[in-house]
Amino acid sequence: MTTDKMFEVFNHIHEHPELSNEEYETTEYIFNFLEAEGFKPVKFKNITGLYCDIGDFSSGPVIGIRADIDALYQEVDGVKRANHSCGHDAHTAMVVQAMLALKDHEVLSDCGVRFVFQPAEEVGTGALDVSDEGIIEDMDYFFGIHLRPVEEAVSGTATPSIEHGSAASVEFRIIGDDAHGARPHLNYNAIEIGAEIVNMLSKIHINPVIPSSVKMTKFIAGGKSLNIIPGIAECGIDMRAQTNEAMDQLKDRVFDILNHVESFYGVKIEDVDFSKIVASESHESAVALLREGIVETIGEENCLEPVVTSGGDDFHYYTVKYPDLKGAMVGIGCDLKPGLHHPKMTFDHNAMSTGADILVNTVLAAAKGK
């Protein structure tokens, strides 16, 4: 079928990016577009985003497909703004194209399909917020889709599973007192405390066969007066681990360090904000269905093995929170360069047609296997 409407959706969302939890115009645009195409979309009650059901939810499996709709905030050509450099504009367009292809398909008498347009993936909260809307519990399968960097998958290929790692961050403030530069005995230098934290982070060791890393990525202390020894600093730490168990170990060690620093230096660690995206726990049967969808679309020779990546995606909260939900995320090869989140990321737009067809063929395979 024609892809004109898919590119129409892509171009609009690409040119009108919105930040996480601020996707008001994006929600309205998708809602109005789907209504005009004869669908009956439903906006979420408490958050941005929406979902739309088609098919018979009483006669077969209920199959979910997710698109993420938010953009990143970054500097592009000297201007800080919202920017679709992670491919969410393409994900939304592919899912819309799959909806149009399935709209009047006879398979809908054998299954129900729920299309979820999720907000706030980039800040790691959207999946949990969507779960609170109460639309996940009645689904049997849930599939996500994501463009892949050229190093993982070239255009014309796809992987039936993206095995993301867990990503976490902790922000906090070191709270002590400033002192005169001539009297260093009257306080503890927040910069030196920060250096001590960096040193201690480098001494964290967990099972070396599980990829992991922990590092300080934010440190702000001091001001214009260089004769003041700063007692206050704003800090941030990034953590990565390929499994949820390893992430729990990293978190425990990091908080042990912060507790030690607080006690040893007599400062306060305050305004602690911890956030986490879980590692993937893909279901074998969901991966098998995506593999079938890929093979049907582009052939077995272009179906890659599952891709293991240290990146994260909050899609995996769904399968972790709902253990009976059979979920997995398909990765679309599209010659994406120079990388995800690069402000001038580019990819082969023709790969969107492949992605949409894979989603359609995966739904057909899931319905057939009921």
CSV table of C-alpha atoms in Angstrom, one decimal:
chain,number,residue,atom,x,y,z
A,1,MET,CA,0.0,0.0,0.0
A,2,THR,CA,1.0,3.6,-0.5
A,3,THR,CA,3.4,5.1,2.1
A,4,ASP,CA,2.4,8.7,1.5
A,5,LYS,CA,0.6,9.0,4.8
A,6,MET,CA,3.4,7.4,6.7
A,7,PHE,CA,5.8,10.1,5.4
A,8,GLU,CA,3.2,12.8,6.1
A,9,VAL,CA,3.1,11.7,9.7
A,10,PHE,CA,6.8,11.4,10.0
A,11,ASN,CA,7.5,14.9,8.5
A,12,HIS,CA,5.0,16.6,10.7
A,13,ILE,CA,6.2,15.0,13.9
A,14,HIS,CA,9.9,15.5,12.9
A,15,GLU,CA,9.2,19.2,12.3
A,16,HIS,CA,7.2,19.7,15.5
A,17,PRO,CA,9.3,17.9,18.2
A,18,GLU,CA,8.1,18.1,21.8
A,19,LEU,CA,9.8,17.2,25.1
A,20,SER,CA,8.8,14.4,27.4
A,21,ASN,CA,5.5,15.0,29.2
A,22,GLU,CA,4.9,18.0,26.9
A,23,GLU,CA,3.7,16.2,23.8
A,24,TYR,CA,0.4,18.1,23.7
A,25,GLU,CA,0.5,19.1,20.0
A,26,THR,CA,1.9,15.7,19.1
A,27,THR,CA,-1.0,13.9,20.9
A,28,GLU,CA,-3.5,16.2,19.3
A,29,TYR,CA,-2.0,15.6,15.8
A,30,ILE,CA,-2.0,11.8,16.1
A,31,PHE,CA,-5.5,11.8,17.6
A,32,ASN,CA,-6.9,14.0,14.8
A,33,PHE,CA,-5.1,12.1,12.1
A,34,LEU,CA,-6.4,8.7,13.3
A,35,GLU,CA,-10.0,10.0,13.6
A,36,ALA,CA,-9.8,11.3,10.1
A,37,GLU,CA,-8.7,7.8,8.9
A,38,GLY,CA,-11.8,6.2,10.6
A,39,PHE,CA,-10.2,5.0,13.8
A,40,LYS,CA,-11.4,5.6,17.3
A,41,PRO,CA,-8.4,6.8,19.3
A,42,VAL,CA,-8.6,7.4,23.1
A,43,LYS,CA,-6.4,10.0,24.9
A,44,PHE,CA,-4.9,9.0,28.2
A,45,LYS,CA,-6.7,10.5,31.2
A,46,ASN,CA,-3.7,11.7,33.3
A,47,ILE,CA,-0.8,12.0,30.8
A,48,THR,CA,-0.1,13.0,27.3
A,49,GLY,CA,-0.3,10.3,24.6
A,50,LEU,CA,-3.1,8.0,23.5
A,51,TYR,CA,-4.0,4.5,22.4
A,52,CYS,CA,-6.3,3.0,19.7
A,53,ASP,CA,-7.9,-0.4,19.5
A,54,ILE,CA,-8.9,-2.3,16.4
A,55,GLY,CA,-10.2,-5.9,15.9
A,56,ASP,CA,-12.0,-8.3,18.1
A,57,PHE,CA,-10.8,-8.4,21.6
A,58,SER,CA,-13.0,-11.4,22.5
A,59,SER,CA,-12.0,-14.0,19.9
A,60,GLY,CA,-8.2,-14.3,20.1
A,61,PRO,CA,-5.0,-12.8,21.4
A,62,VAL,CA,-4.7,-9.1,22.2
A,63,ILE,CA,-1.6,-7.8,20.6
A,64,GLY,CA,-0.1,-4.5,21.6
A,65,ILE,CA,2.3,-2.3,19.6
A,66,ARG,CA,4.1,0.7,21.1
A,67,ALA,CA,5.4,3.9,19.6
A,68,ASP,CA,7.2,6.5,21.7
A,69,ILE,CA,6.4,10.1,20.8
A,70,ASP,CA,8.7,12.4,22.7
A,71,ALA,CA,11.9,14.2,21.6
A,72,LEU,CA,15.2,15.1,23.2
A,73,TYR,CA,16.4,18.5,24.3
A,74,GLN,CA,19.8,19.3,22.9
A,75,GLU,CA,21.8,22.0,21.0
A,76,VAL,CA,21.4,21.9,17.3
A,77,ASP,CA,23.4,24.4,15.2
A,78,GLY,CA,23.9,26.6,18.3
A,79,VAL,CA,20.3,26.6,19.4
A,80,LYS,CA,19.0,24.5,22.3
A,81,ARG,CA,15.7,23.0,21.4
A,82,ALA,CA,13.6,19.8,21.2
A,83,ASN,CA,15.0,17.5,18.6
A,84,HIS,CA,14.0,14.1,17.2
A,85,SER,CA,17.5,12.5,17.2
A,86,CYS,CA,16.4,9.1,18.7
A,87,GLY,CA,13.9,8.1,15.9
A,88,HIS,CA,10.7,8.5,17.8
A,89,ASP,CA,9.2,10.4,14.9
A,90,ALA,CA,10.0,7.3,12.7
A,91,HIS,CA,8.6,4.9,15.2
A,92,THR,CA,5.3,6.8,15.3
A,93,ALA,CA,5.1,6.9,11.5
A,94,MET,CA,5.8,3.2,11.2
A,95,VAL,CA,3.1,2.3,13.8
A,96,VAL,CA,0.6,4.5,12.0
A,97,GLN,CA,1.4,2.8,8.7
A,98,ALA,CA,0.9,-0.6,10.3
A,99,MET,CA,-2.5,0.6,11.6
A,100,LEU,CA,-3.5,1.7,8.1
A,101,ALA,CA,-2.4,-1.6,6.6
A,102,LEU,CA,-4.3,-3.7,9.2
A,103,LYS,CA,-7.4,-1.5,9.4
A,104,ASP,CA,-9.7,-3.6,7.2
A,105,HIS,CA,-7.7,-6.9,7.3
A,106,GLU,CA,-9.6,-10.1,7.8
A,107,VAL,CA,-7.1,-11.1,10.6
A,108,LEU,CA,-9.0,-8.6,12.8
A,109,SER,CA,-11.7,-11.2,13.3
A,110,ASP,CA,-9.2,-13.4,15.0
A,111,CYS,CA,-7.5,-10.9,17.3
A,112,GLY,CA,-7.5,-7.5,18.9
A,113,VAL,CA,-4.7,-5.0,18.3
A,114,ARG,CA,-3.9,-2.1,20.7
A,115,PHE,CA,-1.7,0.7,19.4
A,116,VAL,CA,-0.1,2.7,22.2
A,117,PHE,CA,1.5,6.1,21.5
A,118,GLN,CA,3.6,6.5,24.7
A,119,PRO,CA,5.0,9.8,26.1
A,120,ALA,CA,8.1,10.4,28.1
A,121,GLU,CA,10.3,7.5,27.0
A,122,GLU,CA,13.4,9.7,27.1
A,123,VAL,CA,13.0,10.4,30.8
A,124,GLY,CA,12.2,6.8,31.6
A,125,THR,CA,8.8,7.4,33.2
A,126,GLY,CA,6.3,7.0,30.3
A,127,ALA,CA,5.9,3.2,30.4
A,128,LEU,CA,5.1,3.3,34.1
A,129,ASP,CA,2.6,6.2,33.6
A,130,VAL,CA,0.9,4.3,30.8
A,131,SER,CA,0.7,1.2,33.0
A,132,ASP,CA,-1.2,3.4,35.5
A,133,GLU,CA,-3.8,4.1,32.8
A,134,GLY,CA,-4.9,0.5,33.0
A,135,ILE,CA,-4.5,-0.5,29.4
A,136,ILE,CA,-1.8,-3.1,29.7
A,137,GLU,CA,-3.4,-5.9,31.8
A,138,ASP,CA,-5.6,-7.4,29.0
A,139,MET,CA,-2.8,-7.7,26.4
A,140,ASP,CA,-1.1,-11.1,25.6
A,141,TYR,CA,1.7,-9.7,23.5
A,142,PHE,CA,3.4,-6.3,23.4
A,143,PHE,CA,5.9,-5.3,20.7
A,144,GLY,CA,8.1,-2.2,20.6
A,145,ILE,CA,10.1,-0.9,17.6
A,146,HIS,CA,13.4,1.1,17.4
A,147,LEU,CA,15.8,2.2,14.7
A,148,ARG,CA,19.3,0.8,15.1
A,149,PRO,CA,22.7,2.4,14.5
A,150,VAL,CA,24.6,1.3,11.4
A,151,GLU,CA,27.1,-0.5,13.6
A,152,GLU,CA,24.3,-2.9,14.8
A,153,ALA,CA,22.2,-3.2,11.7
A,154,VAL,CA,22.5,-1.9,8.1
A,155,SER,CA,19.5,-1.0,6.0
A,156,GLY,CA,17.6,-4.0,4.8
A,157,THR,CA,18.1,-6.0,7.9
A,158,ALA,CA,16.4,-6.3,11.3
A,159,THR,CA,16.8,-8.0,14.6
A,160,PRO,CA,13.9,-9.7,16.5
A,161,SER,CA,15.2,-8.5,19.9
A,162,ILE,CA,17.0,-5.5,21.3
A,163,GLU,CA,18.4,-6.6,24.6
A,164,HIS,CA,18.9,-3.3,26.4
A,165,GLY,CA,20.8,-3.0,29.6
A,166,SER,CA,19.6,-1.2,32.7
A,167,ALA,CA,20.4,2.5,33.0
A,168,ALA,CA,20.2,4.6,36.2
A,169,SER,CA,21.1,7.9,37.5
A,170,VAL,CA,21.4,9.6,40.9
A,171,GLU,CA,21.5,13.4,41.4
A,172,PHE,CA,22.4,14.9,44.7
A,173,ARG,CA,23.9,17.9,46.5
A,174,ILE,CA,26.9,18.0,48.8
A,175,ILE,CA,25.9,20.4,51.5
A,176,GLY,CA,28.6,21.9,53.7
A,177,ASP,CA,29.9,25.4,54.5
A,178,ASP,CA,32.0,27.8,52.5
A,179,ALA,CA,35.3,29.0,53.9
A,180,HIS,CA,37.9,31.6,53.2
A,181,GLY,CA,40.7,30.5,50.9
A,182,ALA,CA,43.3,31.3,53.6
A,183,ARG,CA,41.5,29.0,56.2
A,184,PRO,CA,41.1,25.5,54.6
A,185,HIS,CA,41.0,24.0,58.1
A,186,LEU,CA,37.5,25.5,58.6
A,187,ASN,CA,35.6,23.4,56.1
A,188,TYR,CA,35.8,20.4,53.7
A,189,ASN,CA,36.3,21.4,50.1
A,190,ALA,CA,33.3,20.1,48.1
A,191,ILE,CA,35.5,19.8,45.0
A,192,GLU,CA,37.9,17.5,46.9
A,193,ILE,CA,34.9,15.5,48.2
A,194,GLY,CA,33.7,15.2,44.7
A,195,ALA,CA,37.1,13.9,43.6
A,196,GLU,CA,37.0,11.4,46.4
A,197,ILE,CA,33.6,10.2,45.2
A,198,VAL,CA,35.0,9.8,41.7
A,199,ASN,CA,37.9,7.8,43.0
A,200,MET,CA,35.7,5.6,45.1
A,201,LEU,CA,33.4,4.9,42.2
A,202,SER,CA,36.3,3.6,40.2
A,203,LYS,CA,36.8,1.0,42.9
A,204,ILE,CA,33.4,-0.6,42.5
A,205,HIS,CA,33.8,-4.1,41.1
A,206,ILE,CA,31.0,-6.5,40.2
A,207,ASN,CA,31.0,-9.7,38.1
A,208,PRO,CA,33.3,-8.8,35.2
A,209,VAL,CA,31.4,-11.0,32.7
A,210,ILE,CA,28.4,-8.7,33.1
A,211,PRO,CA,29.0,-5.3,31.3
A,212,SER,CA,28.7,-2.4,33.6
A,213,SER,CA,29.9,1.1,34.3
A,214,VAL,CA,29.5,3.8,36.9
A,215,LYS,CA,30.9,7.4,36.6
A,216,MET,CA,30.2,10.9,37.7
A,217,THR,CA,28.7,12.9,34.8
A,218,LYS,CA,27.8,16.2,36.6
A,219,PHE,CA,29.7,18.3,39.1
A,220,ILE,CA,29.1,22.0,39.7
A,221,ALA,CA,30.9,23.8,42.5
A,222,GLY,CA,32.5,27.2,43.2
A,223,GLY,CA,31.7,30.6,41.7
A,224,LYS,CA,33.3,33.9,40.6
A,225,SER,CA,35.1,34.4,43.9
A,226,LEU,CA,38.2,32.2,43.7
A,227,ASN,CA,39.1,32.9,47.3
A,228,ILE,CA,36.2,31.0,48.6
A,229,ILE,CA,36.6,27.2,49.3
A,230,PRO,CA,33.2,25.9,48.2
A,231,GLY,CA,31.2,23.7,50.6
A,232,ILE,CA,28.3,23.0,48.3
A,233,ALA,CA,28.3,21.1,45.0
A,234,GLU,CA,25.7,19.7,42.6
A,235,CYS,CA,26.5,16.2,41.4
A,236,GLY,CA,25.2,13.5,39.1
A,237,ILE,CA,26.2,9.9,38.6
A,238,ASP,CA,25.3,7.6,35.6
A,239,MET,CA,25.1,3.8,36.0
A,240,ARG,CA,24.9,1.1,33.4
A,241,ALA,CA,24.5,-2.7,33.8
A,242,GLN,CA,23.4,-5.4,31.4
A,243,THR,CA,21.2,-7.1,34.0
A,244,ASN,CA,18.7,-5.9,36.6
A,245,GLU,CA,20.5,-7.8,39.3
A,246,ALA,CA,23.9,-6.2,38.5
A,247,MET,CA,22.2,-2.8,38.5
A,248,ASP,CA,20.9,-3.5,42.1
A,249,GLN,CA,24.5,-4.2,43.1
A,250,LEU,CA,25.8,-1.0,41.5
A,251,LYS,CA,23.1,1.0,43.2
A,252,ASP,CA,23.9,-0.4,46.6
A,253,ARG,CA,27.6,0.3,46.3
A,254,VAL,CA,27.0,3.9,45.1
A,255,PHE,CA,24.7,4.6,48.1
A,256,ASP,CA,27.2,3.0,50.4
A,257,ILE,CA,29.8,5.5,49.1
A,258,LEU,CA,27.5,8.5,49.6
A,259,ASN,CA,26.7,7.4,53.1
A,260,HIS,CA,30.4,7.0,53.9
A,261,VAL,CA,31.2,10.4,52.5
A,262,GLU,CA,28.4,12.0,54.5
A,263,SER,CA,29.7,10.4,57.7
A,264,PHE,CA,33.4,10.8,57.2
A,265,TYR,CA,33.4,14.5,56.1
A,266,GLY,CA,30.6,15.7,58.2
A,267,VAL,CA,28.6,17.0,55.3
A,268,LYS,CA,25.0,16.3,54.2
A,269,ILE,CA,24.0,14.5,51.0
A,270,GLU,CA,20.7,16.0,50.2
A,271,ASP,CA,18.1,16.3,47.4
A,272,VAL,CA,18.8,12.8,46.3
A,273,ASP,CA,16.9,11.9,43.1
A,274,PHE,CA,17.4,8.3,41.8
A,275,SER,CA,15.8,7.1,38.6
A,276,LYS,CA,16.2,3.8,36.7
A,277,ILE,CA,15.3,2.1,33.5
A,278,VAL,CA,15.2,-1.7,33.8
A,279,ALA,CA,17.1,-4.1,31.6
A,280,SER,CA,15.2,-6.1,29.0
A,281,GLU,CA,13.4,-9.3,29.9
A,282,SER,CA,12.2,-10.3,26.4
A,283,HIS,CA,9.9,-13.3,26.1
A,284,GLU,CA,11.0,-16.2,23.9
A,285,SER,CA,7.6,-16.5,22.1
A,286,ALA,CA,7.5,-12.8,21.4
A,287,VAL,CA,11.0,-12.9,19.9
A,288,ALA,CA,10.0,-15.9,17.8
A,289,LEU,CA,7.0,-14.0,16.4
A,290,LEU,CA,9.1,-10.9,15.5
A,291,ARG,CA,11.6,-13.2,13.8
A,292,GLU,CA,8.7,-14.7,11.8
A,293,GLY,CA,7.6,-11.2,10.9
A,294,ILE,CA,11.1,-10.2,9.8
A,295,VAL,CA,11.6,-13.4,7.7
A,296,GLU,CA,8.2,-12.9,6.0
A,297,THR,CA,9.1,-9.3,5.1
A,298,ILE,CA,12.8,-9.3,4.1
A,299,GLY,CA,13.9,-13.0,4.2
A,300,GLU,CA,15.8,-15.2,6.6
A,301,GLU,CA,19.1,-14.0,5.3
A,302,ASN,CA,18.4,-10.5,6.6
A,303,CYS,CA,17.1,-11.5,10.0
A,304,LEU,CA,19.9,-10.8,12.5
A,305,GLU,CA,20.5,-12.4,15.9
A,306,PRO,CA,19.3,-10.5,19.0
A,307,VAL,CA,21.3,-7.3,19.5
A,308,VAL,CA,22.8,-6.7,23.0
A,309,THR,CA,23.3,-3.0,23.7
A,310,SER,CA,24.2,-1.0,26.8
A,311,GLY,CA,21.6,1.6,25.9
A,312,GLY,CA,18.2,1.6,27.6
A,313,ASP,CA,14.5,1.9,26.9
A,314,ASP,CA,11.6,2.1,29.3
A,315,PHE,CA,9.6,-0.3,27.1
A,316,HIS,CA,11.0,-3.1,29.2
A,317,TYR,CA,9.2,-1.9,32.3
A,318,TYR,CA,6.1,-3.5,30.7
A,319,THR,CA,7.4,-7.0,30.7
A,320,VAL,CA,9.1,-6.6,34.1
A,321,LYS,CA,6.0,-5.2,35.7
A,322,TYR,CA,3.7,-7.7,34.0
A,323,PRO,CA,5.6,-11.1,34.0
A,324,ASP,CA,2.8,-12.8,32.0
A,325,LEU,CA,3.0,-10.2,29.2
A,326,LYS,CA,5.0,-11.6,26.2
A,327,GLY,CA,7.0,-8.7,25.0
A,328,ALA,CA,10.0,-7.9,22.8
A,329,MET,CA,11.4,-5.0,20.8
A,330,VAL,CA,12.3,-5.3,17.1
A,331,GLY,CA,15.3,-3.3,15.8
A,332,ILE,CA,15.2,-1.9,12.3
A,333,GLY,CA,18.4,-1.6,10.3
A,334,CYS,CA,18.4,1.8,8.5
A,335,ASP,CA,22.1,2.9,8.1
A,336,LEU,CA,21.6,5.3,11.0
A,337,LYS,CA,24.6,7.6,11.4
A,338,PRO,CA,26.5,9.0,13.3
A,339,GLY,CA,24.5,7.6,16.2
A,340,LEU,CA,21.4,7.8,18.2
A,341,HIS,CA,21.0,11.1,20.2
A,342,HIS,CA,23.5,12.8,17.8
A,343,PRO,CA,21.9,16.2,17.0
A,344,LYS,CA,22.3,15.6,13.3
A,345,MET,CA,21.3,11.9,13.2
A,346,THR,CA,20.3,10.7,9.8
A,347,PHE,CA,18.9,7.4,8.6
A,348,ASP,CA,17.5,5.7,5.4
A,349,HIS,CA,13.8,6.8,5.5
A,350,ASN,CA,12.9,3.9,3.2
A,351,ALA,CA,13.6,1.6,6.1
A,352,MET,CA,10.3,2.8,7.7
A,353,SER,CA,8.3,0.9,5.1
A,354,THR,CA,10.2,-2.3,6.1
A,355,GLY,CA,9.5,-1.6,9.8
A,356,ALA,CA,5.8,-1.1,9.3
A,357,ASP,CA,5.6,-4.3,7.2
A,358,ILE,CA,7.4,-6.3,9.9
A,359,LEU,CA,4.9,-5.1,12.5
A,360,VAL,CA,2.0,-6.1,10.2
A,361,ASN,CA,3.5,-9.6,9.5
A,362,THR,CA,4.2,-10.0,13.2
A,363,VAL,CA,0.5,-9.3,14.1
A,364,LEU,CA,-0.5,-11.8,11.4
A,365,ALA,CA,1.8,-14.4,12.9
A,366,ALA,CA,0.5,-13.8,16.4
A,367,ALA,CA,-3.1,-14.1,15.3
A,368,LYS,CA,-2.4,-17.3,13.3
A,369,GLY,CA,-0.7,-18.9,16.3
A,370,LYS,CA,-3.6,-18.3,18.7
